mmCIF file of C-alpha atoms and ligand atoms in Angstrom:
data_model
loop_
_atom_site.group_PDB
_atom_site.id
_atom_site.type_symbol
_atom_site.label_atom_id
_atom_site.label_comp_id
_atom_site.label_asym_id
_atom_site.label_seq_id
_atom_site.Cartn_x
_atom_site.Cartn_y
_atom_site.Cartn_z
ATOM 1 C CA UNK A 1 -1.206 26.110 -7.136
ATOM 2 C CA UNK A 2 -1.243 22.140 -6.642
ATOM 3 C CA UNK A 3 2.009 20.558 -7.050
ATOM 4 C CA UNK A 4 2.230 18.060 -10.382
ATOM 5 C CA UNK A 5 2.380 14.788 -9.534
ATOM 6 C CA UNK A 6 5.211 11.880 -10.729
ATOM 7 C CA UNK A 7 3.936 8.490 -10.404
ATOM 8 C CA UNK A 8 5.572 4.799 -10.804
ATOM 9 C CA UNK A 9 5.612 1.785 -9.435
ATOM 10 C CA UNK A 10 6.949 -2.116 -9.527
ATOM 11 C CA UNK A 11 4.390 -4.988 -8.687
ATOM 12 C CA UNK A 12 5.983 -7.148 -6.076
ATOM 13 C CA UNK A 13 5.112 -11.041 -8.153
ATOM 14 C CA UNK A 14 8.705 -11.586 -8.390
ATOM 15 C CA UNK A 15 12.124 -10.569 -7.193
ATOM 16 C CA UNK A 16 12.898 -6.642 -9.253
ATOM 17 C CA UNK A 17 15.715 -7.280 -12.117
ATOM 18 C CA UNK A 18 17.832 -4.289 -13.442
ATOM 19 C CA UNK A 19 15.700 -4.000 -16.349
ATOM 20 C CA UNK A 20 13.298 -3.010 -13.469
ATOM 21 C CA UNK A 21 15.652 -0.396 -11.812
ATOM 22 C CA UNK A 22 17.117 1.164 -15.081
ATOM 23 C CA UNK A 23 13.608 1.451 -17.031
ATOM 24 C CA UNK A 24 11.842 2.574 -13.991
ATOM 25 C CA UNK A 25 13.202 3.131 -10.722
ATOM 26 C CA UNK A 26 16.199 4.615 -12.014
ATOM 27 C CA UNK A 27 14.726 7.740 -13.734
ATOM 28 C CA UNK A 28 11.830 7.874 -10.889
ATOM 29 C CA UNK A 29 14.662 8.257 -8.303
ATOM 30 C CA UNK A 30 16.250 11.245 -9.749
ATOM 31 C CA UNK A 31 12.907 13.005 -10.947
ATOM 32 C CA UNK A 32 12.573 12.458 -6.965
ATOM 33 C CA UNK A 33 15.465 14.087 -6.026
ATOM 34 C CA UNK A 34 15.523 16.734 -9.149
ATOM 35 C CA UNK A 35 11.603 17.371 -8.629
ATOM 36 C CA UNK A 36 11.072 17.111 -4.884
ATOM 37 C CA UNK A 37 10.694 20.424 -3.985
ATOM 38 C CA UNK A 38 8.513 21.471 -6.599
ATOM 39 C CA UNK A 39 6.377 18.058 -7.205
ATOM 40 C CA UNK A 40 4.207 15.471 -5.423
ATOM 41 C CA UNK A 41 6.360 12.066 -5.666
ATOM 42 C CA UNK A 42 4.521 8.785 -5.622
ATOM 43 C CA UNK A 43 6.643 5.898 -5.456
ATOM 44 C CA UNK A 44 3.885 2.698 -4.508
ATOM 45 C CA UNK A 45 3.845 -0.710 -4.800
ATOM 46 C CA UNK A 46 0.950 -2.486 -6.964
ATOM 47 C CA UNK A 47 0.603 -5.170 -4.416
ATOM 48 C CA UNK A 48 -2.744 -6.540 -6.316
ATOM 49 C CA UNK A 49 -1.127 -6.326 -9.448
ATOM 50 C CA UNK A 50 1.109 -8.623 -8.175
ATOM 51 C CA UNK A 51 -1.151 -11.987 -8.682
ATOM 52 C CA UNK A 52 -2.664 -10.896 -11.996
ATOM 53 C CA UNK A 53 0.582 -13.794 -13.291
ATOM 54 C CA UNK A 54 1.086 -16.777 -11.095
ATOM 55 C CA UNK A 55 3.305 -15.792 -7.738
ATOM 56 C CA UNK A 56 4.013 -16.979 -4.636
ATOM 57 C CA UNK A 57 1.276 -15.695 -1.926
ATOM 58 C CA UNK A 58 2.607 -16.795 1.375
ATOM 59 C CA UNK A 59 5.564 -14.510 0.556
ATOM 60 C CA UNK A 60 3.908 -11.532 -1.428
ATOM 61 C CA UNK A 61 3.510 -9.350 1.865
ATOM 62 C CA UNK A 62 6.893 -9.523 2.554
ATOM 63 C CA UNK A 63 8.130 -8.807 -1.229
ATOM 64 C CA UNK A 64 5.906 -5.749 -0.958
ATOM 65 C CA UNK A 65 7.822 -4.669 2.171
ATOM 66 C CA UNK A 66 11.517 -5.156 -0.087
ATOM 67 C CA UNK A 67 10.187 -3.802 -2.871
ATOM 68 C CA UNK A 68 9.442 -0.571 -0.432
ATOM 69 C CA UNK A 69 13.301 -1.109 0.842
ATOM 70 C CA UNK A 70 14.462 -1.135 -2.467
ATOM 71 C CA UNK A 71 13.153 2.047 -3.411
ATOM 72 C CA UNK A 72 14.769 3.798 -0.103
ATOM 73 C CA UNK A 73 17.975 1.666 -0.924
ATOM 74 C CA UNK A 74 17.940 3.380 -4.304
ATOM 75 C CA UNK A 75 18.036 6.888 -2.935
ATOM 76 C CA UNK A 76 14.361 7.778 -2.678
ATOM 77 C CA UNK A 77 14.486 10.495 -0.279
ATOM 78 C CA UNK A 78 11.789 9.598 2.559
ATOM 79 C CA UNK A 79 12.251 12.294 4.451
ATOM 80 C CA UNK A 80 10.789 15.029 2.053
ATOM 81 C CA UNK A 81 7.212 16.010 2.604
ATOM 82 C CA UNK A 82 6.114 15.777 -1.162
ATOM 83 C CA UNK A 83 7.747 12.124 -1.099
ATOM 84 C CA UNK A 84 4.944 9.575 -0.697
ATOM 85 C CA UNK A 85 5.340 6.005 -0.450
ATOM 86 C CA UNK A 86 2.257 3.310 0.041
ATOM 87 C CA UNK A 87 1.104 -0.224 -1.126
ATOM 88 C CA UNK A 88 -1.480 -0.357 -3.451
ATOM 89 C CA UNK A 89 -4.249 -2.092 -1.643
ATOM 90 C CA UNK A 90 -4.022 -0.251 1.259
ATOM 91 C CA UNK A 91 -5.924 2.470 -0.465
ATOM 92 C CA UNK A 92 -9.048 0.981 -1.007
ATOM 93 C CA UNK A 93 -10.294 3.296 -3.538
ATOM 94 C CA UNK A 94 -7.859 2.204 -6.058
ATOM 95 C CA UNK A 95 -10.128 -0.935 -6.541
ATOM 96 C CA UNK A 96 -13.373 0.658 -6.777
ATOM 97 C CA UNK A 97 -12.407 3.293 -9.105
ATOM 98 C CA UNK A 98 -10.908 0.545 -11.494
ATOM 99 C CA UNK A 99 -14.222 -0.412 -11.635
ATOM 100 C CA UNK A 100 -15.884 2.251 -12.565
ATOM 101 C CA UNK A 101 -13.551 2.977 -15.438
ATOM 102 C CA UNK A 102 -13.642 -0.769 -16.576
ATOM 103 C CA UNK A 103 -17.575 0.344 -17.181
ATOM 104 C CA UNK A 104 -16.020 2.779 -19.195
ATOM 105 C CA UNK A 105 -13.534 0.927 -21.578
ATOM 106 C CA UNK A 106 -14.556 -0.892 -24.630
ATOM 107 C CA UNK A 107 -14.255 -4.965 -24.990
ATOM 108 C CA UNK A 108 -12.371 -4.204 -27.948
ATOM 109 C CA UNK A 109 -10.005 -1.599 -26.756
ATOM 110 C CA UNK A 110 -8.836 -3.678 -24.062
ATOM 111 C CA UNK A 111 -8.414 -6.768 -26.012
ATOM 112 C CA UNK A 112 -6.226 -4.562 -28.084
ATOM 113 C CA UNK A 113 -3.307 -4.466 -25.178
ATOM 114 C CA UNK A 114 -0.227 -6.292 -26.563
ATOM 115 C CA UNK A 115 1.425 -7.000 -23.380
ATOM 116 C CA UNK A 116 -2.401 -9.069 -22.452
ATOM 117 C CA UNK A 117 -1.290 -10.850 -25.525
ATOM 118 C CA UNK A 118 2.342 -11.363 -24.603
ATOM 119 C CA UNK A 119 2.107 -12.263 -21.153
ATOM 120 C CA UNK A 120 -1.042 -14.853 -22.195
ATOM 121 C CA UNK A 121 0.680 -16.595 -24.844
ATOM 122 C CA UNK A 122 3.104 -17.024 -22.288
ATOM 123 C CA UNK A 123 1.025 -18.789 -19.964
ATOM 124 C CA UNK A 124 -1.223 -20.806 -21.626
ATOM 125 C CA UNK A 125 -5.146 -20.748 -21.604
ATOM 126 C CA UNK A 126 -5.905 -22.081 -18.095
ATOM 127 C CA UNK A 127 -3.845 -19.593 -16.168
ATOM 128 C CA UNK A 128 -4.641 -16.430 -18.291
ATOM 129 C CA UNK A 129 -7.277 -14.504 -15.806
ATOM 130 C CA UNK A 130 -9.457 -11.956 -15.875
ATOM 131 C CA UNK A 131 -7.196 -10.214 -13.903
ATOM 132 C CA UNK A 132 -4.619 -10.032 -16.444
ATOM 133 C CA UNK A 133 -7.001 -8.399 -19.229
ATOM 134 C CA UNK A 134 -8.461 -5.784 -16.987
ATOM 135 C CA UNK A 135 -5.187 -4.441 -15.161
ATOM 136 C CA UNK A 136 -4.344 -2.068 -17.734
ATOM 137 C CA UNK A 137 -7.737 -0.159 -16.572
ATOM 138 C CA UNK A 138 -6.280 -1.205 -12.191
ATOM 139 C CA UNK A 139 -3.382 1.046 -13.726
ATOM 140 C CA UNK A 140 -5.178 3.523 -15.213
ATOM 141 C CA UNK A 141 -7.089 4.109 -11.897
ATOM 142 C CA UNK A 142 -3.443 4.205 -9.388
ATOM 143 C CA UNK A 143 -2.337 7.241 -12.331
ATOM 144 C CA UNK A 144 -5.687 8.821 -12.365
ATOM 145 C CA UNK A 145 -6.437 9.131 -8.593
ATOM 146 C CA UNK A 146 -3.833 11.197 -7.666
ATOM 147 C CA UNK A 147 -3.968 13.322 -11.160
ATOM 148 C CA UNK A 148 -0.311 12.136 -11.998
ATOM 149 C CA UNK A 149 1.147 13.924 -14.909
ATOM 150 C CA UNK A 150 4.822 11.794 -15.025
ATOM 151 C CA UNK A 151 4.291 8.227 -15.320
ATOM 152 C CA UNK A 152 8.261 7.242 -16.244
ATOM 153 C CA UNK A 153 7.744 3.551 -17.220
ATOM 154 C CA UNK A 154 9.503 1.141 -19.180
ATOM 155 C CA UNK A 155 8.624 1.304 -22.579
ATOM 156 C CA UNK A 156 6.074 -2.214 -22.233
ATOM 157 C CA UNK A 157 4.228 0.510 -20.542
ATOM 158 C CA UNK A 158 3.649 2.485 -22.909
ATOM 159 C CA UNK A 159 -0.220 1.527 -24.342
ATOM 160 C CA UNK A 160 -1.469 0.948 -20.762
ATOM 161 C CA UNK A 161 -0.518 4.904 -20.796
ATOM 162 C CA UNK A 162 -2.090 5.559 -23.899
ATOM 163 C CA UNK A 163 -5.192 4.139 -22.724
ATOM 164 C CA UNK A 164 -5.128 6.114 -19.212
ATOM 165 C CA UNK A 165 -5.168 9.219 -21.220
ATOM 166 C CA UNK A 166 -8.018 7.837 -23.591
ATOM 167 C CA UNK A 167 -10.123 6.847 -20.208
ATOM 168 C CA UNK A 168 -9.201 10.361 -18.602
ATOM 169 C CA UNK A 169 -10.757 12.144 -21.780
ATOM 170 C CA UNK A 170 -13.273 10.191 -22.569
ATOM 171 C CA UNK A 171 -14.822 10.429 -18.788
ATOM 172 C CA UNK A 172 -13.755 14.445 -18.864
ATOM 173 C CA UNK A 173 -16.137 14.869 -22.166
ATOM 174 C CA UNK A 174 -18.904 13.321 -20.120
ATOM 175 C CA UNK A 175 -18.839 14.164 -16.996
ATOM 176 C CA UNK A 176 -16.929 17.539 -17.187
ATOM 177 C CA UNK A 177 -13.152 17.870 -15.842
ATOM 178 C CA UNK A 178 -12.860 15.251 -13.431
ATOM 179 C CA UNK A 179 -9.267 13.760 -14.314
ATOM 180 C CA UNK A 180 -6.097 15.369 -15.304
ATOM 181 C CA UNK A 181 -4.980 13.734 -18.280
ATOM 182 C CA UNK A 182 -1.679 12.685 -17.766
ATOM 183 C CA UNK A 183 1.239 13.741 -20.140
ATOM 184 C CA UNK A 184 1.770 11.549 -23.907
ATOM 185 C CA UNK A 185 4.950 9.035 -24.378
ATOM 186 C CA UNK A 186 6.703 11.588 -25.813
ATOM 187 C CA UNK A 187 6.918 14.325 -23.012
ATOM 188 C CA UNK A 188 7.698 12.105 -20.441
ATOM 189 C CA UNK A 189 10.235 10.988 -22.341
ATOM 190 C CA UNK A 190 12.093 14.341 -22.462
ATOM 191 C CA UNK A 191 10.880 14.860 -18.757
ATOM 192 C CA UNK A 192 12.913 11.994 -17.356
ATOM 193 C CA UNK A 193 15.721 13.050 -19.597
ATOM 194 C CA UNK A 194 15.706 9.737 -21.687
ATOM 195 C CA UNK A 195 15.649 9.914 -26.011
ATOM 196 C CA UNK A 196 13.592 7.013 -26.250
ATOM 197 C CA UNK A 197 11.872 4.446 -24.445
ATOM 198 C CA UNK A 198 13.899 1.815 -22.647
ATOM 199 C CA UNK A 199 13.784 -1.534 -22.657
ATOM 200 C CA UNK A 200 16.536 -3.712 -21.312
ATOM 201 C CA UNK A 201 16.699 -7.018 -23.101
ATOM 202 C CA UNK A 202 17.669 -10.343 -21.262
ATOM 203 C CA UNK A 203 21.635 -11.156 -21.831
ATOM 204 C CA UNK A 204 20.391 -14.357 -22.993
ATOM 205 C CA UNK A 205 17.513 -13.917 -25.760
ATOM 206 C CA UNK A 206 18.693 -10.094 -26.425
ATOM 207 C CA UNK A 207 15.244 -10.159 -28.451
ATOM 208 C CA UNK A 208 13.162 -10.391 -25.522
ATOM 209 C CA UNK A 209 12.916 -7.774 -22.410
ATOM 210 C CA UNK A 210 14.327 -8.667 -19.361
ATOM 211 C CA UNK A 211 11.240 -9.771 -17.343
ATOM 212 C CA UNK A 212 9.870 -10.572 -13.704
ATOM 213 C CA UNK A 213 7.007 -13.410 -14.523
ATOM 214 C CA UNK A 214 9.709 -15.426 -17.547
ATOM 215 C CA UNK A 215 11.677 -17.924 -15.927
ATOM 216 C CA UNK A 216 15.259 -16.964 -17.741
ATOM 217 C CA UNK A 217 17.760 -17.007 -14.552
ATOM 218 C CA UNK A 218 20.765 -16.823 -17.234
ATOM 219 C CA UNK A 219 19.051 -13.899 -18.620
ATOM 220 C CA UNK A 220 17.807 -12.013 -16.121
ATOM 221 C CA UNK A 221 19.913 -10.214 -13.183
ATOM 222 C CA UNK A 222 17.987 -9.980 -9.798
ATOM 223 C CA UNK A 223 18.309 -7.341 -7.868
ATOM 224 C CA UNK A 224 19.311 -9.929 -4.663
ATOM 225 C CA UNK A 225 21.974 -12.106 -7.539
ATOM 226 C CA UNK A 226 25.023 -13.233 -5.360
ATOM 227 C CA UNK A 227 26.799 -9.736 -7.236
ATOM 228 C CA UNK A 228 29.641 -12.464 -8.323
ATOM 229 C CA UNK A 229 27.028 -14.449 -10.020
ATOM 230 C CA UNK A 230 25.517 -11.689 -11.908
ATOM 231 C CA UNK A 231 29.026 -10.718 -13.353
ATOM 232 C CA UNK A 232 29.355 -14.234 -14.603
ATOM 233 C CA UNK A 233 26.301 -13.987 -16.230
ATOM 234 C CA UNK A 234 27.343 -10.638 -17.944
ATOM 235 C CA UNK A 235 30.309 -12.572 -19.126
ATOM 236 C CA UNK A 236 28.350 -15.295 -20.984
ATOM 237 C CA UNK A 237 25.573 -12.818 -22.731
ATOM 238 C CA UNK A 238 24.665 -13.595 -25.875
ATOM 239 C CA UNK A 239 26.026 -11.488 -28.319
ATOM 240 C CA UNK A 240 26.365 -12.075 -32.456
ATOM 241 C CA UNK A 241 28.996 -12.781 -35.149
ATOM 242 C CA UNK A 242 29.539 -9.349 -36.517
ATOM 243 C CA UNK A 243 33.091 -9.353 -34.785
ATOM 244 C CA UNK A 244 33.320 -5.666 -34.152
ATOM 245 C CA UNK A 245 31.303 -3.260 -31.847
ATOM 246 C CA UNK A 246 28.366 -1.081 -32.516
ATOM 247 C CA UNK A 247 25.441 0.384 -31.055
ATOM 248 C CA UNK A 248 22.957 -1.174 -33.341
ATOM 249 C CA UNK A 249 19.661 -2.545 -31.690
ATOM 250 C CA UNK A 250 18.592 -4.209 -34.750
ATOM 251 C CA UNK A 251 21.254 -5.996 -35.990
ATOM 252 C CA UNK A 252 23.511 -6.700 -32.646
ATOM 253 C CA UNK A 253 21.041 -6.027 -29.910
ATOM 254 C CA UNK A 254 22.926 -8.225 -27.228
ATOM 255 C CA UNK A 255 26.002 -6.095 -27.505
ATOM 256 C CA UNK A 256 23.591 -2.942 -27.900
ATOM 257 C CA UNK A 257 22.107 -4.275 -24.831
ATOM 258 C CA UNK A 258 25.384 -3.721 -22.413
ATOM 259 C CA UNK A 259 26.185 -0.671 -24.154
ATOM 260 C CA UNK A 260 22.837 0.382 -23.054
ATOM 261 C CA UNK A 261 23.179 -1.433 -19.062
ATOM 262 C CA UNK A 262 26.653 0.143 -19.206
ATOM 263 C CA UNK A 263 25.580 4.411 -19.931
ATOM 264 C CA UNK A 264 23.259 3.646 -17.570
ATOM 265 C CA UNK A 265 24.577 2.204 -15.087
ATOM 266 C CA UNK A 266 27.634 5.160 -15.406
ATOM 267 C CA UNK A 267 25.061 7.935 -15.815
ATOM 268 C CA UNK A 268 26.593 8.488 -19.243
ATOM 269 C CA UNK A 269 25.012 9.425 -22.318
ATOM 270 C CA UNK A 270 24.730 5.949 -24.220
ATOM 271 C CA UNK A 271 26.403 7.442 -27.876
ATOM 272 C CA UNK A 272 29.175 8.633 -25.678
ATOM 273 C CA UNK A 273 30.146 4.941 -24.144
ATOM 274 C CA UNK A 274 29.154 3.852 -27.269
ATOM 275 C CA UNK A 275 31.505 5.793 -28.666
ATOM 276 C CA UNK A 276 34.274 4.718 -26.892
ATOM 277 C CA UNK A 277 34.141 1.002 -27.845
ATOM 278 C CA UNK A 278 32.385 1.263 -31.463
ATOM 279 C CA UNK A 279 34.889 -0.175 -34.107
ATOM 280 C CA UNK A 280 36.703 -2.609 -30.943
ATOM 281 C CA UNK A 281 36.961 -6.253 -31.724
ATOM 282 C CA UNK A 282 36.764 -7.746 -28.354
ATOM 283 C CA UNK A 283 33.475 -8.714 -26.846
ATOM 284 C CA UNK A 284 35.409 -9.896 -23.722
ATOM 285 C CA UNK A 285 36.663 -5.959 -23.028
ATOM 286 C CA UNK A 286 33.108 -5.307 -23.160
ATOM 287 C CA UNK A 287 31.788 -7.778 -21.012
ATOM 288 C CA UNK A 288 34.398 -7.456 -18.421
ATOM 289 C CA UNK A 289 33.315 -3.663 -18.103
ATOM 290 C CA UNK A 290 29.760 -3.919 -17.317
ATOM 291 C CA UNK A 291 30.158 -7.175 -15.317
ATOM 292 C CA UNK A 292 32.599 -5.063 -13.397
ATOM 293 C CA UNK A 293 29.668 -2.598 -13.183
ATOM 294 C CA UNK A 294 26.761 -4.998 -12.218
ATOM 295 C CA UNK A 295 29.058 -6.335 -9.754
ATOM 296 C CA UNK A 296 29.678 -2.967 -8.022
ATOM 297 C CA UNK A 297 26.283 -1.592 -8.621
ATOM 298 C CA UNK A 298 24.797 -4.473 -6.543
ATOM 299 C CA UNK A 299 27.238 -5.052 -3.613
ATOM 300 C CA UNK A 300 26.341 -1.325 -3.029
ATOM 301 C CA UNK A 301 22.824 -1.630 -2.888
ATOM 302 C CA UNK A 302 22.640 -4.754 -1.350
ATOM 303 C CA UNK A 303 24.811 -3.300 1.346
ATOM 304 C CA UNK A 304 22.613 -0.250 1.605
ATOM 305 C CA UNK A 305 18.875 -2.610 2.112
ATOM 306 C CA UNK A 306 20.446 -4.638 4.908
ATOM 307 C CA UNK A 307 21.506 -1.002 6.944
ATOM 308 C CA UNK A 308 18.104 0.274 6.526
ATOM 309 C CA UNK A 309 16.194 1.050 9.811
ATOM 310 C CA UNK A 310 13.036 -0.982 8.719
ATOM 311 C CA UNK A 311 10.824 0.471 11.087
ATOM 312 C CA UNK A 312 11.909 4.367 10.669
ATOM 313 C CA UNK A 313 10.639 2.947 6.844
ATOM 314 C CA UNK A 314 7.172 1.326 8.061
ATOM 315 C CA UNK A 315 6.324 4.803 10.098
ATOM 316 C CA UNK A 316 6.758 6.436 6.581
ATOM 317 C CA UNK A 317 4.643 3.904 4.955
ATOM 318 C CA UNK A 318 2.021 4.361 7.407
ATOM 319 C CA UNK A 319 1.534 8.044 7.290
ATOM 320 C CA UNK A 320 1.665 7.747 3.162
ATOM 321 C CA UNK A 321 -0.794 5.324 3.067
ATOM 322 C CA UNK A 322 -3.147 7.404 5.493
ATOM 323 C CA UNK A 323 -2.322 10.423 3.394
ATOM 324 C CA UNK A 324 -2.724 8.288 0.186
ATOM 325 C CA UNK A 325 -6.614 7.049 1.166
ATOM 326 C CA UNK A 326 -7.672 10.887 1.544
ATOM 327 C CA UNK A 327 -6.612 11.852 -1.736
ATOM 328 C CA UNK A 328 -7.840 9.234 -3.358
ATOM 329 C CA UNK A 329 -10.963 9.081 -1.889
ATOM 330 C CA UNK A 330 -11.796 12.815 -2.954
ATOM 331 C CA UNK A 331 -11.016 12.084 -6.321
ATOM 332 C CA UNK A 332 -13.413 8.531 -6.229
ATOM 333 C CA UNK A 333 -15.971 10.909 -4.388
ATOM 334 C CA UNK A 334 -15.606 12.904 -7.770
ATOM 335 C CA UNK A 335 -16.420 9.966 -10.133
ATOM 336 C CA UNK A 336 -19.501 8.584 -7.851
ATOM 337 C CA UNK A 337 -21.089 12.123 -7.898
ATOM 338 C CA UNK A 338 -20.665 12.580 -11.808
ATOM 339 C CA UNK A 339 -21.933 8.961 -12.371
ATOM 340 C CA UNK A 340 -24.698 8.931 -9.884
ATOM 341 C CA UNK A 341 -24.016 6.792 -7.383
ATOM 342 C CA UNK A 342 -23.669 9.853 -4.694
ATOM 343 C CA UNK A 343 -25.529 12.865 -4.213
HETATM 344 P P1 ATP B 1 6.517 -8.911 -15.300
HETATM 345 O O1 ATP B 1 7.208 -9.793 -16.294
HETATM 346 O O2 ATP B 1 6.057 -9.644 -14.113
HETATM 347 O O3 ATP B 1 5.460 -8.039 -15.925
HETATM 348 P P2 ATP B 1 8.282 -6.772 -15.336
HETATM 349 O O4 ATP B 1 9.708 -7.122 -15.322
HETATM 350 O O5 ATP B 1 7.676 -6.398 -16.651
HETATM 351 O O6 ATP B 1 7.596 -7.975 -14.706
HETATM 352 P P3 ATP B 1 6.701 -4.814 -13.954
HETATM 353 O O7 ATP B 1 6.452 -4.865 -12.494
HETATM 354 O O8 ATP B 1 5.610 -5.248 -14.892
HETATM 355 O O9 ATP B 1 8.014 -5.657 -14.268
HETATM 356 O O10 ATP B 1 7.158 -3.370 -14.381
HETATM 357 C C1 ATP B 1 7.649 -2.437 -13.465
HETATM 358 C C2 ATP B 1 8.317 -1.323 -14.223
HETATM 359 O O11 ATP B 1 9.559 -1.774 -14.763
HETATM 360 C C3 ATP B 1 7.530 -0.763 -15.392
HETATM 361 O O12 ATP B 1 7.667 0.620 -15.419
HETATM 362 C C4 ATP B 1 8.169 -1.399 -16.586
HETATM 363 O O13 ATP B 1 8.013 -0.616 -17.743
HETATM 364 C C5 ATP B 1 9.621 -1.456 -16.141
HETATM 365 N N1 ATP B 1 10.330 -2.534 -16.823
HETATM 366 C C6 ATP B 1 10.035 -3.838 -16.757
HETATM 367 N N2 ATP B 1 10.897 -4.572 -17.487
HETATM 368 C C7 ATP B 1 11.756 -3.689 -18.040
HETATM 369 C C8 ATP B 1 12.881 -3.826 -18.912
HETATM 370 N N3 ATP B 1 13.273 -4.993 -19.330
HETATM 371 N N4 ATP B 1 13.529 -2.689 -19.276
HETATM 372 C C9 ATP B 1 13.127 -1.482 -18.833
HETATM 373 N N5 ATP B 1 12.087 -1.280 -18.011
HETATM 374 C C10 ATP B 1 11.394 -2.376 -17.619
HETATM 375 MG MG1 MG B 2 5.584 -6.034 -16.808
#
């Protein structure tokens, strides 16, 4: 029987925050290690993703290559045969197949993506590109070449998903069973072992997520923060004027917010840290916790990327990619033959 496949990935535009690693790389790093034996693991980077917002080029190909390091930093475990790492655009097919499926998706349904709307309104007319309204249908082609069941992404993610499943359908009805239709919000939810979707906010504007492509440096902690730095900026997160501690998103999301950073970043069950500061009256006691844990959580990994044996990684990267382009092109093969354009 073929293994399932679990599928994620982090476009390299910007430096990864820790909304980054706790909504996605997080949970993909220990379905890795829980899964490993038993499922295909395919931890890319979606290198042409990357320039669908404005980025720097001249050092893209070498935030690819960190964003690769991260993942190994993190604990993705390399060595394992069913572990497969690769960039994006060195599988060719990934392109092409988007493509075809963008024939397949209505105006109307894409127009319909919120984060399109988000992200546009964020940058203003001239710089929104066509690239930016069709990459929900670029994603839906990296899930549905490799017939990934587990998608565990942040919860912005969440339509783009939807809309992979509609595309997988939709082409299945036609065509016959081409695409396996990966899993609803809802399942991978309980796969990953997470209650509901996640979305870290930024310590700043707790009503916004934590994001790559907005410029909010007091809000946002980068992955490569001076760890000292990020601690101080724990320490000044916005938080409200309730005066006493509770896990409520709605009406105290910045404090909800570290509550959330901190069960994370302890592997604890959220109501149970919760639990253990609900009814206190000082913020500060708060702060100083998870500032104490951001601090420690990134000297550790920043330790770990600078001992990694970089080449030992590109060897890896190699053979996944090679691996990567004969998968993938089966499955495009598929798609050209049901549509016509191969005998
Ligand atoms: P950008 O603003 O450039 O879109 P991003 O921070 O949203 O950057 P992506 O590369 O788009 O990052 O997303 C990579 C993964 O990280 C996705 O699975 C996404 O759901 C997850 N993610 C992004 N931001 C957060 C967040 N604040 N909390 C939890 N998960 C997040
Ligand atoms: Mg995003």
């Amino acid at each position: 029987m073929n293994k399932e496949t679990i599928l994620t990935g982090i476009r390299s535009n910007d430096t990864p925050h820790l909304g980054n690693y706790l909504g996605a790389i997080q949970p993909m790093i220990q379905s890795a290690i829980k899964y490993s034996k038993t499922h295909c693991i395919n931890m890319f980077v979606p290198d042409l993703h990357s320039f669908t917002t404005p980025t720097e080029y001249d050092s893209l190909f070498d935030r690819t290559l960190q964003n690769i390091k991260l993942y190994v930093a993190c604990g993705l475990p390399i060595e394992h045969e069913n572990v497969n790492i690769y960039r994006q655009s060195y599988v060719p097919a990934h392109s092409e197949m988007a493509w075809i499926l963008g024939c397949f998706t209505g105006f109307g349904e894409a127009n319909r993506m919120v984060e399109f709307k988000d992200k546009s309104s964020q940058l203003g007319d001239d710089r929104v590109s066509v690239g930016l309204f069709n990459y929900p249908i670029l994603m839906a082609s990296d899930i549905l070449l490799y017939d990934a069941k587990w998608i565990p992404v942040g919860e912005d993610q969440r339509q783009h998903l939807e809309l992979t499943r509609t595309l997988a359908q939709r082409l299945n009805n036609q065509f016959g069973e081409i695409f396996t239709v990966p899993n609803d919000t809802k399942s991978q939810q309980k796969f990953i072992d997470r209650d509901s979707s996640l979305r870290i906010m930024s310590l700043k504007h707790p009503d916004k997520k934590m994001s790559k492509s907005i410029n909010d440096p007091a809000g946002t902690i980068l992955l490569n923060d001076i760890p000292s730095d990020a601690a101080k900026k724990v320490m000044a997160a916005t938080t409200d004027s309730v005066g006493v501690i509770n896990l409520d998103w709605e009406n105290q999301p910045g404090i909800s917010n570290l509550l959330c950073i901190s069960a994370l970043l302890s592997e604890k069950p959220i109501e149970e840290v919760a639990k253990a500061m609900t009814g206190k009256t000082n913020y500060g006691e708060l702060k100083s916790i998870v500032a104490g844990q951001v601090e420690e959580f990134l000297t550790n990994l920043q330790t770990k990327m600078k001992n990694l044996d970089d080449s030992k990684i590109l060897g890896h990267l190699e053979a996944g990619e090679k691996s990567m382009n004969i998968i993938a092109n089966k499955k495009l093969l598929q798609i050209q033959k049901a549509i016509g354009l191969r005998k």
